[in-house]
Amino acid sequence: MSSPAERFAAARRRATAERSELARFERRFDFPLDDFQRQACAAVEDGRSVLVAAPTGAGKTIIGEFACHLALSAAGKCFYTTPIKALSNQKYNDLCAIHGFEQVGLLTGDNAINADAPLVVMTTEVLRNMLYAGSAALVGLSHVVLDEVHYLADRARGGVWEEVIIQLPEHVGVIALSATVSNAEEFGDWLQSVRGDTDIVVSERRPVPLWQHILTDETLYDLFFDDDQSVVNPELLDLARRDAHDERLSSKGRQGSGAGRSARRRQRFASRHEPDRLDEIHRLESEGLLPAIVFVFSRSGCDAAVTQVVRAGIRLNDEAERHEVLRIVQERCAGVPGEDLAVLRFAEFEEALARGVAAHHAGMLPVFKEVVEELFTLGLVKVVFATETLALGINMPARSVVLERLVKFNGEHHVAISAGEFTQLTGRAGRRGIDIEGHAVVAWHAGLDPQALGGLASTRTYPLNSSFRPSYNMAVNLLGRTARDRARSLLETSFAQFQADRSVQGLAQEVRRCERSMAEQERGMNCHLGDFTEYSAIRRRLSDIESGAAKAVSHARRAEVAASLRDLEVGDVVALRSRRGRNAVSAVVIDADMAPMSEPRPQVLTADREVRRLVAGDLSAPVARIGTLSVPKGFRWRDAASRRVLSQRLRESIGSHDHTRIALSGGAPAGVDSAISDLRSAMRQHPCHGCADREDHARHAERYWRLHREAEGLRRRIDARSSSIARTFDRVCALLADLEYLEGDSVNASGRVLARLYSESDLLLAQLVTTGALENLDPKELAAVLSALVFESRQREAPREAPKIPAGRTGAALAAMAREWAQIESREREVGLTFAREPDASFAMVAWLWADGRSLDRVLRDSELTPGDFVRTMRQLVDLLGQIAALGIDPISQVAADAVRKCRRGVVSMAEV
């Protein structure tokens, strides 16, 4: 039993707690805060920064809202940052509902509302730009919320978060909200090192339990057999075995089916247990698992799924819900120009929504996506077919989440989704305060391995890795505010360098291990006749030279062979010798196939009627041209009769030629033979050469030198990682000085232009502006040219045909841009940088037409763009044009301002997600 003094002290603590801002804040809610929320809020109230890592839907944003409450209570300011404009808009509305419109502002680059309010929601880039500009809005700032801070792993934009964290004034408290990551302690340690006192609050508990299932054509199975989700359901394992058996039988049947066998072999095996999509929806409805998000991983697949469901007559809304949907849709889409509705297939979109079905992906018009999100949140859309972009921050939870496949196309290949992606996607299942549990469902499909899925669902390793690197814009902004040494020191406090330094510790341990093992091997090669380490070094040097000489000869011979192949033309009769054959073979060239940037691979027909592609690596000597032969135009080598006739003519033409003796050119490089002779002599003269235990010592020496090479490699990796960020900064500065953006360590007039251009192609854009390459363009031409800096084709491979370019000055300006890019890219390679992204002119005609006032129908008619891609790219272009307009460099700034006005119309002018 506690003493009176202890009871009195406890009562005082309770009374103090009840009078705290946290207590007042918590009284707003009709439910108690979770322990992790209360712990994090207490740290913020005590004046510490905090990192909160918790699952999707756990309620992390409450800590951010408490920072807003705390700032208002102390007459301070709080900036609430998000990675995307959609989240900023969403958070702005949330905070307005709590504190009133007069207390909350919004800044998203192209949207400014009440910017002087004490609470301002903004994208992280806006805050970064404010820090560089020394904005007066930073005065009085007490807290900054970094929502979705795990975005700092994003390759393209992640560095912005680190720029903000390391440059915020010391007195500002940082509230970093992250999805669950496995290295939260490491990230928290870094925050502690740059922000001072920082609490790390980690919660792995989902507020709504999540159950894992597999849906087949007949049954909804539980994935796990036990409650602790460690044993996979044996019924599913048996199902997988039966599928594998069926596939083997199917494969045998296809192989023995005669004609068309190859085509059928390429067909995907279809499991008879795979659920039909319509049955899938009916099953979810009957099991009480709606509303559901069905991840399809393909934009066209999402649209096709909606069409399929609508055509099947499925209705998930009753009549009252249908009328409410139509009312909201008409109200929210009233701003869409009437002439654009047909282009956007509005009638089909509206009908699907009325039935309770929708798609959600980046190819949709932003306002359409907003409508889907609102209706889904209201329970008026029951099934959404979505790509994985929906999982990135949008507050759109469901009762269940369905994954139709566990692979997705990453732009180049179909790859399996990672454990982190699986958790991010399924984390949408289970609505707090509505559902008592959430459900993650994977549709059965051929090749599904329940055991592997179980591992995917139970993995808890999602490391957060920095993507930070100094950029050109960052360099001039830093040097414009501080000295070179101070800027380098600041960059060395980045999370990227923090992680590199930690990895160095592990590498250093590996070096020490190698050194200990080397000492053991040294003892094993101790020779009484002399220094065996010295002797073994001679042997090793000799071996390396002999090996290198052999490689040099091989490389030279391959180059000779490739050169001889590249010289060939159709009709050349050649003698060639393969690496394995002793005798030369006669052949006639039927296809030269000489791509300028790749190794030549001419096609030949031999005297034995064999058609071959010649590859340099398959030949032991250059081909010898021994004559010519007329090859019919359009020769059809697949036709047996054509091959027979040409082969007969070939044999007749080579009758008297003796081409069986083909010399193999090439030998050891000059001077190598002499070096080898000297080393062999030194080896024989060394005292250890006569040791009876020489080969035993040599085995230890071999291990010694192998460990030596490993240790040297590790040391090189340590050197590369130590101060790696600062060294990259030095290379950036060197290139900027070479291009005259810096004078010494000072930023000149051109550098100040670069400092105000925030773009992935910042240096290229600055070059175009400062060299006058964009002068004499009218607004639509400027829009067309600059579109090449914001547009990036979704297809990674080169386009099949050159993009259409507007006539006149646009083409010349794009050509100048291409030349400037090539020069920058070349200089980057010289200093070891890889920043410059090649411009993509595929959007130029689209931008020109839109800026010229053409209709949406006309603009999209000849392109493969979706409305969403068009609007998103145009908004990025408007932002870039706005940056140039803000430079105040006439006439280019005036032209850019005119281009903004011409582009910001119709669907482009509507609120962007």
Short mmCIF file of N, CA, C and O in Angstrom, two decimals, residues 469 472 597 728 731-732 734-736 738-739 763 818-838:
data_model
loop_
_atom_site.label_atom_id
_atom_site.label_comp_id
_atom_site.label_asym_id
_atom_site.label_seq_id
_atom_site.Cartn_x
_atom_site.Cartn_y
_atom_site.Cartn_z
N ARG A 469 20.58 12.86 -52.67
CA ARG A 469 21.84 13.23 -53.29
C ARG A 469 21.77 14.71 -53.64
O ARG A 469 20.71 15.23 -53.97
N TYR A 472 21.80 20.25 -58.51
CA TYR A 472 22.35 21.54 -58.92
C TYR A 472 21.62 22.68 -58.21
O TYR A 472 22.24 23.62 -57.71
N MET A 597 24.91 0.80 -83.27
CA MET A 597 25.31 0.83 -81.87
C MET A 597 25.46 -0.56 -81.25
O MET A 597 25.69 -0.68 -80.06
N THR A 728 30.09 14.11 -53.79
CA THR A 728 29.15 14.37 -54.88
C THR A 728 28.86 15.87 -54.98
O THR A 728 28.80 16.43 -56.08
N ARG A 731 31.62 17.54 -56.80
CA ARG A 731 31.55 17.33 -58.25
C ARG A 731 30.48 18.21 -58.88
O ARG A 731 30.67 18.76 -59.97
N VAL A 732 29.35 18.35 -58.18
CA VAL A 732 28.28 19.23 -58.67
C VAL A 732 28.80 20.66 -58.76
O VAL A 732 28.59 21.36 -59.76
N ALA A 734 31.87 21.66 -59.03
CA ALA A 734 32.89 21.78 -60.08
C ALA A 734 32.24 21.96 -61.45
O ALA A 734 32.68 22.79 -62.27
N LEU A 735 31.17 21.20 -61.71
CA LEU A 735 30.48 21.33 -62.99
C LEU A 735 29.79 22.68 -63.10
O LEU A 735 29.80 23.33 -64.16
N LEU A 736 29.19 23.14 -61.99
CA LEU A 736 28.52 24.45 -62.01
C LEU A 736 29.53 25.57 -62.23
O LEU A 736 29.23 26.56 -62.93
N ASP A 738 32.31 25.22 -63.92
CA ASP A 738 32.72 25.08 -65.31
C ASP A 738 31.70 25.73 -66.25
O ASP A 738 32.06 26.30 -67.29
N LEU A 739 30.41 25.64 -65.89
CA LEU A 739 29.35 26.22 -66.71
C LEU A 739 29.02 27.65 -66.31
O LEU A 739 28.04 28.23 -66.79
N LEU A 763 19.28 22.10 -64.27
CA LEU A 763 20.44 22.69 -64.95
C LEU A 763 20.17 22.91 -66.44
O LEU A 763 20.54 23.95 -67.00
N ALA A 818 18.16 19.46 -77.22
CA ALA A 818 18.81 18.15 -77.30
C ALA A 818 20.33 18.30 -77.30
O ALA A 818 21.04 17.52 -76.65
N ARG A 819 20.84 19.30 -78.03
CA ARG A 819 22.29 19.53 -78.05
C ARG A 819 22.80 19.95 -76.68
O ARG A 819 23.85 19.48 -76.23
N GLU A 820 22.04 20.79 -76.00
CA GLU A 820 22.45 21.25 -74.66
C GLU A 820 22.45 20.09 -73.68
O GLU A 820 23.35 19.96 -72.85
N TRP A 821 21.42 19.25 -73.79
CA TRP A 821 21.36 18.07 -72.91
C TRP A 821 22.57 17.17 -73.16
O TRP A 821 23.18 16.67 -72.20
N ALA A 822 22.92 16.94 -74.41
CA ALA A 822 24.04 16.06 -74.73
C ALA A 822 25.34 16.60 -74.14
O ALA A 822 26.17 15.83 -73.63
N GLN A 823 25.51 17.91 -74.17
CA GLN A 823 26.72 18.50 -73.61
C GLN A 823 26.74 18.34 -72.09
O GLN A 823 27.79 18.02 -71.51
N ILE A 824 25.61 18.58 -71.45
CA ILE A 824 25.55 18.42 -69.99
C ILE A 824 25.79 16.96 -69.60
O ILE A 824 26.57 16.66 -68.69
N GLU A 825 25.14 16.06 -70.33
CA GLU A 825 25.30 14.64 -70.02
C GLU A 825 26.74 14.20 -70.19
O GLU A 825 27.27 13.41 -69.40
N SER A 826 27.41 14.72 -71.22
CA SER A 826 28.82 14.38 -71.45
C SER A 826 29.69 14.89 -70.32
O SER A 826 30.58 14.19 -69.83
N ARG A 827 29.45 16.12 -69.89
CA ARG A 827 30.25 16.70 -68.80
C ARG A 827 29.97 15.97 -67.49
O ARG A 827 30.88 15.82 -66.66
N GLU A 828 28.74 15.56 -67.30
CA GLU A 828 28.44 14.78 -66.09
C GLU A 828 29.24 13.49 -66.07
O GLU A 828 29.79 13.10 -65.02
N ARG A 829 29.28 12.81 -67.19
CA ARG A 829 30.04 11.55 -67.25
C ARG A 829 31.51 11.79 -66.93
O ARG A 829 32.15 10.97 -66.28
N GLU A 830 32.04 12.91 -67.37
CA GLU A 830 33.45 13.21 -67.13
C GLU A 830 33.75 13.35 -65.63
O GLU A 830 34.84 12.99 -65.19
N VAL A 831 32.79 13.88 -64.86
CA VAL A 831 33.05 14.10 -63.43
C VAL A 831 32.35 13.06 -62.55
O VAL A 831 32.40 13.15 -61.32
N GLY A 832 31.69 12.07 -63.16
CA GLY A 832 31.09 11.00 -62.39
C GLY A 832 29.71 11.31 -61.84
O GLY A 832 29.35 10.83 -60.75
N LEU A 833 28.91 12.07 -62.57
CA LEU A 833 27.53 12.37 -62.16
C LEU A 833 26.56 11.77 -63.17
O LEU A 833 26.91 11.55 -64.33
N THR A 834 25.33 11.53 -62.72
CA THR A 834 24.31 10.94 -63.62
C THR A 834 22.95 11.56 -63.32
O THR A 834 22.02 10.88 -62.94
N PHE A 835 22.83 12.87 -63.48
CA PHE A 835 21.59 13.55 -63.15
C PHE A 835 20.69 13.78 -64.38
O PHE A 835 19.49 13.69 -64.30
N ALA A 836 21.31 14.12 -65.50
CA ALA A 836 20.55 14.62 -66.65
C ALA A 836 19.63 13.56 -67.25
O ALA A 836 20.08 12.50 -67.67
N ARG A 837 18.33 13.87 -67.28
CA ARG A 837 17.35 13.00 -67.93
C ARG A 837 17.12 13.52 -69.35
O ARG A 837 16.90 14.71 -69.55
N GLU A 838 17.18 12.63 -70.31
CA GLU A 838 17.02 13.04 -71.70
C GLU A 838 15.63 13.61 -71.93
O GLU A 838 14.63 13.02 -71.51
#
